[in-house]
Coordinates of C-alpha atoms and ligand atoms in Angstrom, one line a residue:
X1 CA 73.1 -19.8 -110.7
X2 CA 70.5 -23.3 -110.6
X3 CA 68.9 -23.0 -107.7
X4 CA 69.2 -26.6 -105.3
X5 CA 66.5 -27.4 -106.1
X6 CA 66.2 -27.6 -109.9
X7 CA 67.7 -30.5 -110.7
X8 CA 70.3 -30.9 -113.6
X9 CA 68.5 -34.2 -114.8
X10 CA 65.2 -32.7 -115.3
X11 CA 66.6 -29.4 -116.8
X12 CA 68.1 -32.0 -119.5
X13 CA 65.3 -33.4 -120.0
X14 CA 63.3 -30.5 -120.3
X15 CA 65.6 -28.9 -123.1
X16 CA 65.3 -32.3 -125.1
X17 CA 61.5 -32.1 -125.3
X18 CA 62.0 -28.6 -126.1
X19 CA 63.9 -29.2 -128.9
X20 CA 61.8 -31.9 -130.1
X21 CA 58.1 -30.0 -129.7
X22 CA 59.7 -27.1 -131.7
X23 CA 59.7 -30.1 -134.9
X24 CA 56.2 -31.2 -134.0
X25 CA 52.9 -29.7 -134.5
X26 CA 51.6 -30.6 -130.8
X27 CA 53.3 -27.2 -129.1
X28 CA 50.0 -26.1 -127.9
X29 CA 49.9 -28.9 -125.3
X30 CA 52.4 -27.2 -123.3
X31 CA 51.4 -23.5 -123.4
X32 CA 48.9 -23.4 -120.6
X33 CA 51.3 -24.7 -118.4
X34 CA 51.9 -28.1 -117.0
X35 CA 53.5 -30.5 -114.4
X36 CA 57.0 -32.6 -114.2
X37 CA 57.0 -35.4 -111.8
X38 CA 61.2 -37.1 -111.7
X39 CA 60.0 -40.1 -110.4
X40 CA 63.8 -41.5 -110.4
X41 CA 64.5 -38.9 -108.1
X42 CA 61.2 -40.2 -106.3
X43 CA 62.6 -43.6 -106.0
X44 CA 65.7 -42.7 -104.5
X45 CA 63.7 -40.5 -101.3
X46 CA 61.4 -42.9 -100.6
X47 CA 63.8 -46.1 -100.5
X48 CA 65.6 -43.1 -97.8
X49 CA 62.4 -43.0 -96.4
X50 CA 62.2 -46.5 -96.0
X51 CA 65.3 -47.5 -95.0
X52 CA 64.2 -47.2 -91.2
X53 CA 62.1 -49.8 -88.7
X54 CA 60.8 -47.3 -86.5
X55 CA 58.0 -45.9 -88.7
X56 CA 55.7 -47.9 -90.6
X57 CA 54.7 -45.5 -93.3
X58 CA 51.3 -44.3 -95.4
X59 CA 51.0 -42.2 -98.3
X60 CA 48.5 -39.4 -98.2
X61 CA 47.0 -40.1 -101.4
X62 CA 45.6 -36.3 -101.8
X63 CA 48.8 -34.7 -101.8
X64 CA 48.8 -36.4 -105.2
X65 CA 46.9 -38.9 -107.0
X66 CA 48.6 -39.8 -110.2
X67 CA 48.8 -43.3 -111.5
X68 CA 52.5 -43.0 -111.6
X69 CA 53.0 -41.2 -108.4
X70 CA 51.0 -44.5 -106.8
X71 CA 52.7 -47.4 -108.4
X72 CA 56.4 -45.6 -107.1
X73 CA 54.9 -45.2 -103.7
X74 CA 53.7 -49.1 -103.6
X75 CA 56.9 -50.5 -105.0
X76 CA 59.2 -48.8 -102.7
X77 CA 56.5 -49.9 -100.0
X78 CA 54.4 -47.0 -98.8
X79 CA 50.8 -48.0 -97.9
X80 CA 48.2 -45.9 -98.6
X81 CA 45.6 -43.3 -96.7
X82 CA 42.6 -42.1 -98.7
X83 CA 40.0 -40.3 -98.0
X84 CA 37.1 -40.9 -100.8
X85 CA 36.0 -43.4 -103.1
X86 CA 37.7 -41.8 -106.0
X87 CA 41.2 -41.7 -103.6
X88 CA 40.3 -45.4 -103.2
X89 CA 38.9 -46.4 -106.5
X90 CA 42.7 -44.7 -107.8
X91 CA 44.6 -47.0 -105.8
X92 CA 42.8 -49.9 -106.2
X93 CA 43.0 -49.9 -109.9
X94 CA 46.8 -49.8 -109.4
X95 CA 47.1 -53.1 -108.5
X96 CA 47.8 -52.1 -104.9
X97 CA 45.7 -54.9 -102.1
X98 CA 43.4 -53.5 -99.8
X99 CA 45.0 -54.5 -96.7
X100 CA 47.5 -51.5 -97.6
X101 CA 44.5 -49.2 -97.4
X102 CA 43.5 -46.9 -94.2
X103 CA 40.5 -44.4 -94.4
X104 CA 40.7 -41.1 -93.0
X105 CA 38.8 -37.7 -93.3
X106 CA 35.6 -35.9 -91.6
X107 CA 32.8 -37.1 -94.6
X108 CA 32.5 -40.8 -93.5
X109 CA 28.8 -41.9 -94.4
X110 CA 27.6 -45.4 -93.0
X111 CA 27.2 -45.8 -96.6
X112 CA 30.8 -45.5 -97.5
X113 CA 32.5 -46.9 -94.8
X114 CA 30.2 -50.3 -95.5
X115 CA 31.2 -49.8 -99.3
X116 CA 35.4 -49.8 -98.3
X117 CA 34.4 -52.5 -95.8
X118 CA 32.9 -54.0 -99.1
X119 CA 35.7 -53.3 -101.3
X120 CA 38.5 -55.0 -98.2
X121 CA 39.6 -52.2 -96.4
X122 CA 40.1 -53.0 -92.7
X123 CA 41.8 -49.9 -91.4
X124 CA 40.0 -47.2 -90.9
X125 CA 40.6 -43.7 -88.6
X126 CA 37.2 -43.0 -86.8
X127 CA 36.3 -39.0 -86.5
X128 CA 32.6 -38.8 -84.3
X129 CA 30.4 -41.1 -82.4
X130 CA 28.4 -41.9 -85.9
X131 CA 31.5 -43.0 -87.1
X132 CA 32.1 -45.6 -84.6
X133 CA 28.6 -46.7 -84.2
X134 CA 28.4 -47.0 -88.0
X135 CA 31.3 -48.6 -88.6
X136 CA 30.6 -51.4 -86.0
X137 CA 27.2 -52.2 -87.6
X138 CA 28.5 -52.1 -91.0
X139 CA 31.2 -54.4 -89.9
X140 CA 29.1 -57.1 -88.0
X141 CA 26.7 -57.0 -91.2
X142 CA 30.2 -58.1 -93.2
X143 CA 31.3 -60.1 -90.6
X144 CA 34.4 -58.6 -90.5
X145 CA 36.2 -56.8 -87.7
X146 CA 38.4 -53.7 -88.8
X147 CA 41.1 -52.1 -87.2
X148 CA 40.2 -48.8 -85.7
X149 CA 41.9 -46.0 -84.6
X150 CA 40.1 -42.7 -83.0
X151 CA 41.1 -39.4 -84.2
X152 CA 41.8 -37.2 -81.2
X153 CA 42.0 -33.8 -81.5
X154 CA 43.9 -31.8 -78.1
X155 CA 43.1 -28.3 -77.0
X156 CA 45.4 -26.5 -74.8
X157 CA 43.5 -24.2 -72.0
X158 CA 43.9 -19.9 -71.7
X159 CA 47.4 -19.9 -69.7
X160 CA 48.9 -23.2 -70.9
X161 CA 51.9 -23.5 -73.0
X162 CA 49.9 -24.4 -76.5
X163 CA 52.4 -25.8 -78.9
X164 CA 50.1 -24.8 -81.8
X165 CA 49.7 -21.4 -81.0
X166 CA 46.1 -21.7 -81.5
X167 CA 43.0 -23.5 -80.7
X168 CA 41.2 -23.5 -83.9
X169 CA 38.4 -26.1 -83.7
X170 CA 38.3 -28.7 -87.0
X171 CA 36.2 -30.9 -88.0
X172 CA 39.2 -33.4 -87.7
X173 CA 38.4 -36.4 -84.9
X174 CA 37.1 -35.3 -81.8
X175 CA 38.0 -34.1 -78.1
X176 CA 39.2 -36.4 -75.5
X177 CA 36.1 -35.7 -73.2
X178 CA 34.0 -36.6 -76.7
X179 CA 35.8 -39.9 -76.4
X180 CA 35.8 -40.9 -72.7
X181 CA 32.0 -41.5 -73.0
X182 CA 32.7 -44.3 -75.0
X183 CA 33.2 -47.8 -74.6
X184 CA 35.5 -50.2 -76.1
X185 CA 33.6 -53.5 -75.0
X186 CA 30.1 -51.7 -77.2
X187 CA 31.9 -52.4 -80.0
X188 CA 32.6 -55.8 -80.6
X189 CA 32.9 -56.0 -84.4
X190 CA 35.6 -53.7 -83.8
X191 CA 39.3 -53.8 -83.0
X192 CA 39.8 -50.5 -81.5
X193 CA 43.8 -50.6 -80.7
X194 CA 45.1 -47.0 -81.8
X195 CA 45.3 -43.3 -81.2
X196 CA 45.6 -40.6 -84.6
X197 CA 46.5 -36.8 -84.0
X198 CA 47.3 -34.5 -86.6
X199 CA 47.1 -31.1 -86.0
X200 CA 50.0 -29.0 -87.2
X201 CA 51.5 -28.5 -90.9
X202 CA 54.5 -27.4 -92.7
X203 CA 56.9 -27.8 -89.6
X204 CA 60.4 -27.3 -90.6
X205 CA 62.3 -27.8 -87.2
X206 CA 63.1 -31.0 -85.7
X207 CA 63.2 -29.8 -82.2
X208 CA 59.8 -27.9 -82.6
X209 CA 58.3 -31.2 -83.8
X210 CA 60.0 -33.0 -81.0
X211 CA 58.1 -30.8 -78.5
X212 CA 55.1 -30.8 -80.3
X213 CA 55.0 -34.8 -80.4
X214 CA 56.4 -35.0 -77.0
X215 CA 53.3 -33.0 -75.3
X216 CA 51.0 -35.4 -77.0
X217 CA 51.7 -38.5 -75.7
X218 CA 50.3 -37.7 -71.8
X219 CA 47.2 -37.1 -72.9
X220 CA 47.0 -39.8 -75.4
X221 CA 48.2 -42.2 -72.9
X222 CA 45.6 -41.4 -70.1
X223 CA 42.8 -41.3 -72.8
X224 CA 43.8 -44.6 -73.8
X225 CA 43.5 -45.9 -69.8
X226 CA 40.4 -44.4 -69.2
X227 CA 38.4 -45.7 -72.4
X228 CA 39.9 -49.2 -71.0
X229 CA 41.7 -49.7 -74.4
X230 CA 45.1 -51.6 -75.4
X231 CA 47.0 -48.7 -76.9
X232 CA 49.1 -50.5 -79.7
X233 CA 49.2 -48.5 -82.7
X234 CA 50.1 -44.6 -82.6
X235 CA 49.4 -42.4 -85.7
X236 CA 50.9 -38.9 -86.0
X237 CA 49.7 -38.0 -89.2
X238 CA 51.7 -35.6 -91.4
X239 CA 52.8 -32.3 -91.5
X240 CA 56.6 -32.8 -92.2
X241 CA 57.3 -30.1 -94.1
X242 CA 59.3 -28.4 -97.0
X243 CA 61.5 -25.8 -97.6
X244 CA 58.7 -23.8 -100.1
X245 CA 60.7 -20.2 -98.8
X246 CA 63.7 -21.3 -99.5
X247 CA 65.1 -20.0 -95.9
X248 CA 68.1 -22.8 -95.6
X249 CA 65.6 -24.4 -92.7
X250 CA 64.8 -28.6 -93.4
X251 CA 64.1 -31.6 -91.3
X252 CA 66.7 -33.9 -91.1
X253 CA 64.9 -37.3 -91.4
X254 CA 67.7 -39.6 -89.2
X255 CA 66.7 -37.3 -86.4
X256 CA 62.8 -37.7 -87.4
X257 CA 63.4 -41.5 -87.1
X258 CA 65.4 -40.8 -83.7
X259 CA 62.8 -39.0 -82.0
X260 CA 60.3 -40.6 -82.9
X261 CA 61.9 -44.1 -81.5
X262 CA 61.9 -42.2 -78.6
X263 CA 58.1 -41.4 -78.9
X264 CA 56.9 -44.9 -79.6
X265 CA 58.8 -46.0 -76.0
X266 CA 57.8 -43.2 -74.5
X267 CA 54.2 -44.3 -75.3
X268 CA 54.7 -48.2 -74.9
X269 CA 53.1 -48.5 -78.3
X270 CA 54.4 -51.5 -81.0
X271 CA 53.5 -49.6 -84.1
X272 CA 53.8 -46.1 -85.3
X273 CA 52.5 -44.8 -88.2
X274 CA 52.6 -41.8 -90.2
X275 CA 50.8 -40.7 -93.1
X276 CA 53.2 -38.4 -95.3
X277 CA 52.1 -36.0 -98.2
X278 CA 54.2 -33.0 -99.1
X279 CA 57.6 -34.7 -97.3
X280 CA 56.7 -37.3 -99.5
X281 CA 56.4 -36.0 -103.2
X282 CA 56.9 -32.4 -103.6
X283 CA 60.5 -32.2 -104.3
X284 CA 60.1 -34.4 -106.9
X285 CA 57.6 -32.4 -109.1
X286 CA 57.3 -29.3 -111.0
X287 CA 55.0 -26.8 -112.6
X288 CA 56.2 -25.3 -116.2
X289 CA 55.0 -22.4 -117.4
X290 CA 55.3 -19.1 -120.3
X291 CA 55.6 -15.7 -120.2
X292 CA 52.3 -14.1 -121.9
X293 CA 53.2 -10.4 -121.0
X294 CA 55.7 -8.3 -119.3
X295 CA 55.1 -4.6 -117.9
X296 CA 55.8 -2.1 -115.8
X297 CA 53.1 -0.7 -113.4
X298 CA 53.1 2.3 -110.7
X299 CA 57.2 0.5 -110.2
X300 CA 56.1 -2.6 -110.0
X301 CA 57.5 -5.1 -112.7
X302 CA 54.6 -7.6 -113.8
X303 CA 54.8 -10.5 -115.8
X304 CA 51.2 -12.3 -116.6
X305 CA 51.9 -16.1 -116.7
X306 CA 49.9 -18.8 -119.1
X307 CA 49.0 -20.4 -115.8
X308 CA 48.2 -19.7 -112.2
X309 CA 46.3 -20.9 -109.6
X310 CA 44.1 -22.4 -112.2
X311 CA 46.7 -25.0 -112.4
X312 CA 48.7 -24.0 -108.9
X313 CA 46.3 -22.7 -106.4
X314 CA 48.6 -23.2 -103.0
X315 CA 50.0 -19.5 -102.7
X316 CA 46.5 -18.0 -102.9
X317 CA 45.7 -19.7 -99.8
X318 CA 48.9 -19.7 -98.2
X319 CA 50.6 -16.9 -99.8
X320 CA 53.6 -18.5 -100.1
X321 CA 54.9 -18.7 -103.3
X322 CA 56.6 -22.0 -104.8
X323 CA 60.0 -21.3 -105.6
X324 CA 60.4 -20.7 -109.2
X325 CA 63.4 -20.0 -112.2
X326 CA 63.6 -19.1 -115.2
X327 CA 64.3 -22.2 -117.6
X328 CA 66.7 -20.4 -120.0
X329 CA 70.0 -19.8 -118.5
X330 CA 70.6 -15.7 -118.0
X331 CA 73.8 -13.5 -116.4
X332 CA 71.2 -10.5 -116.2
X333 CA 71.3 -9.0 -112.6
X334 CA 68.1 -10.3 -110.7
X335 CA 65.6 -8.2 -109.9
X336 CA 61.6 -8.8 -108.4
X337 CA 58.6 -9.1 -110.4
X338 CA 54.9 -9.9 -109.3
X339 CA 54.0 -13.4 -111.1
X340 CA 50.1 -12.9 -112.3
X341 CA 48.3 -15.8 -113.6
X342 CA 45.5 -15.8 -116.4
X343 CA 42.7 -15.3 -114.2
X344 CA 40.7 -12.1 -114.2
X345 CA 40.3 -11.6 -110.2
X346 CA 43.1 -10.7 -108.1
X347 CA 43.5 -13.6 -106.4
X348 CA 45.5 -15.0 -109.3
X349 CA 48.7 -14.5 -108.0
X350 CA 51.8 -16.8 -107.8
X351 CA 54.2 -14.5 -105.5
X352 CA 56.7 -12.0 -106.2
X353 CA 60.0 -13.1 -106.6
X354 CA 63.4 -12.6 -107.9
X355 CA 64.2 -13.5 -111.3
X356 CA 66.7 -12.6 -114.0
X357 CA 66.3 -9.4 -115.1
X358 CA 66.1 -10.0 -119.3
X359 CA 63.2 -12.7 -118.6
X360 CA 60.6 -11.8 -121.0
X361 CA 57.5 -12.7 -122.9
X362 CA 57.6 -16.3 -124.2
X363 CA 60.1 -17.4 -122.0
X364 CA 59.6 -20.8 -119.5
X365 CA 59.5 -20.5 -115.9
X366 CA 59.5 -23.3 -113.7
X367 CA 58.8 -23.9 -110.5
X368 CA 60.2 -26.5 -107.5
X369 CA 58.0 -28.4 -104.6
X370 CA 54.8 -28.6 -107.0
X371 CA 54.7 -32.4 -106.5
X372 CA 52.1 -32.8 -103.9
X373 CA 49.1 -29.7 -103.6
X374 CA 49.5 -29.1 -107.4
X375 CA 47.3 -30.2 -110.0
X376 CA 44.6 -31.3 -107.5
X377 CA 44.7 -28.5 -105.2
X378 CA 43.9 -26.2 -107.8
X379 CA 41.2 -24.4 -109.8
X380 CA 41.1 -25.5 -113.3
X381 CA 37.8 -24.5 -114.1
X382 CA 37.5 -20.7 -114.0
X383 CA 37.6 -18.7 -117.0
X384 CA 37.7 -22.0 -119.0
X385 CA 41.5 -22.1 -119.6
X386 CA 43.1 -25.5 -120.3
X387 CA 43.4 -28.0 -117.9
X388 CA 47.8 -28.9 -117.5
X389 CA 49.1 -31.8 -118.9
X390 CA 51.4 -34.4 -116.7
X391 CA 54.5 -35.7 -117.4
X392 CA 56.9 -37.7 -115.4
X393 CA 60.6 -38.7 -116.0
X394 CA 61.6 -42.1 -115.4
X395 CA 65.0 -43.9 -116.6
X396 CA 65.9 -40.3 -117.6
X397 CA 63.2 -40.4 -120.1
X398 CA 59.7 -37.7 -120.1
X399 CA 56.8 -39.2 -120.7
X400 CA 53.4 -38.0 -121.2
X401 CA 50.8 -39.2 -118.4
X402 CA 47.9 -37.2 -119.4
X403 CA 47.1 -34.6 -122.3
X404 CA 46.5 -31.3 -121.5
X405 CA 42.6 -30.7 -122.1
X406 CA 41.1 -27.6 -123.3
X407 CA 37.4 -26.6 -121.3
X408 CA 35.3 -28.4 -124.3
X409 CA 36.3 -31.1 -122.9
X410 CA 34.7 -30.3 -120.0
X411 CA 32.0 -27.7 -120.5
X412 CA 28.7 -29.0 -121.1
Ligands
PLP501 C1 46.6 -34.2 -95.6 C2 46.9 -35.3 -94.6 C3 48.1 -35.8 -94.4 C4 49.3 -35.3 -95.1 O1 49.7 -34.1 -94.7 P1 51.1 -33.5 -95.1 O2 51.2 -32.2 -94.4 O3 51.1 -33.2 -96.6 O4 52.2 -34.5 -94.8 C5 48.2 -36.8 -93.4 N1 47.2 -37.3 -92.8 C6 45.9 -36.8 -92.9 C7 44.8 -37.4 -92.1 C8 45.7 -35.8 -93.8 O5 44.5 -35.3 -94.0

């Protein structure tokens, strides 16, 4: 049976272009393994997305960067948060203005934050005291005055209900007693009017995220007072997840838009933002790959993939696997097989999952949510494999984006 997933449109598609590679010479391009993006389907979720007033929206740019990805996002009306110069110099070149463009991450030199200054950012999410400081001489040398936000980052004490169930400390923004020793009124070629906090990922459950939004606000709000500042602008990152384990469990995005209504009067703000990545793009995309060998070892059943986290790193880290299919329809009973990849270190693994039981060498396997942490978050590099090609369908047509590229096109 298709899985929900696997949509019937790109299935289609993906049987045309198998037909018509099979009369071409130019086979080898798909072998290694490589990415679908179904950017009609794309279209469709975000106008969903869109179709609200409560949350004014920003695309994560590094859940993924593709041209096409981009120009979808900006017509449907996403704004964009990047976090380097390439993230920046990607958007940029598609046509997309500046003033859509906020600046996030840990790694903010004076140097950069003067050259997105340069280049017409104006919203930017300060992390550390540099930050600040750097960003208000930068701006007074441009004579310019951004819009800042300061990345808070809460910590719940031994005994206290801590709805993260940990208190990892990240590089990500700083404490609120790191904050209270500034000043708004030092920084007068600055517009500080907003909070950011982003510390969970992946949620699944509406009422969990509820909570979890719900317990920041206090402590938002009373940082705000005390730093004397005119909280207007409230940014809750990401984190909204997908359904990668295929458990039945997914946000419902009408009661997202409910709640967090409820949030931004909660916290008297005008403006709430979020920054989306995976709830954003990874239903749309897809990772394809063959078959190179199929074994049996100590009762394990093994199949050794073209690709693997050279081109889809995510369950290494995670270890959860991407769901996945076989592309040929079968009636064989299912049964579980360990998914290897071509790497020679164990790491190289994609899950072990349930598949029909005749799947065998040469056959296609394909797998859902690999639209955002895909060809980015991955390591294409080692053992000098080729790097996956990227298609996307549009108006029910697949196109080519980028070749794939064996390592001489790398290796120097
Ligand atoms: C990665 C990131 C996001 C997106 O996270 P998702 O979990 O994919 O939605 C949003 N904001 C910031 C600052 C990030 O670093």
């Amino acid at each position: 049976m298709r899985p929900s997933w696997l949509r019937p449109a790109v299935l289609e598609s993906l049987a045309e272009h198998n037909a018509a590679l099979q009369k071409s010479a130019d086979t080898e391009q798909d072998e290694a393994g490589f990415f679908v993006y179904d950017l009609d389907f794309l279209q469709q979720h975000l106008s969903m997305l869109m179709g609200q007033d409560v949350i004014k929206l920003w695309f994560a740019v590094k859940a993924n960067p593709l041209s096409r990805v981009i120009t979808t996002l900006a017509q449907q009306g996403f704004n964009f948060d990047v976090a380097s110069q390439g993230e920046l110099s990607q958007v940029l070149a598609q046509d997309v203005s500046a003033a859509r463009i906020l600046n996030t991450g840990p790694a903010k030199s004076k140097r950069q934050m003067k050259a997105f200054l340069s280049q017409g950012v104006r919203t930017f999410v300060v992390e550390s005291l540099n930050q600040l400081q750097w960003l208000n001489q930068a701006a007074s040398e441009l004579s310019c005055q951004p819009q800042v936000l300061l990345r808070v980052q809460l910590q719940w004490s031994e005994g206290e209900k801590n709805p993260l169930g940990g208190n990892e400390v990240t590089p990500f923004g700083l404490s609120c007693q790191a904050w209270q020793t500034v000043k708004v009124s030092d920084f007068p070629a600055l517009n500080i009017n907003g909070l950011h906090i982003f510390q969970w990922g992946n949620m699944l459950s509406n009422e969990r995220m509820f909570e979890l939004w719900s317990q920041m606000v206090t402590p938002l709000l009373a940082l705000a007072a005390q730093l004397d500042m005119t909280l207007e602008v409230l940014d809750l990152g990401g984190g909204l997840g997908v359904d990668y384990l295929q458990t039945g469990q997914e946000l419902s995005w009408p009661s997202i838009v409910a709640d967090l209504a409820n949030i931004k009067a909660q916290a008297g703000v005008s403006e709430l933002w979020l920054e989306l990545g995976r709830f954003a793009v990874a239903e749309m995309g897809y990772y394809v790959t063959s078959v190179v060998d199929r074994k049996e070892n100590f009762q394990h059943q093994q199949l050794v993939l073209a690709g693997g986290i050279n081109h889809l790193m995510r369950p290494a880290i995670t270890e959860q696997p991407f769901p996945v299919a076989m592309l040929r329809a079968s009636t064989a009973k299912p049964d579980y097989f360990d998914l290897h990849g071509p790497l020679c270190t164990s790491l190289d693994k994609l899950g072990t999952v349930a598949l029909a039981g005749d799947v065998d060498v040469d056959d296609q396997l394909i797998f859902g949510f690999a639209g955002a942490y895909g060809f980015t978050e991955s390591m294409p590099f080692f053992l000098c494999h080729s790097i996956a090609a990227e298609y996307v369908l549009q108006q029910g047509k697949l196109e080519q984006v980028r070749r794939a590229q064996p390592a001489a096109w790398y290796l120097r």
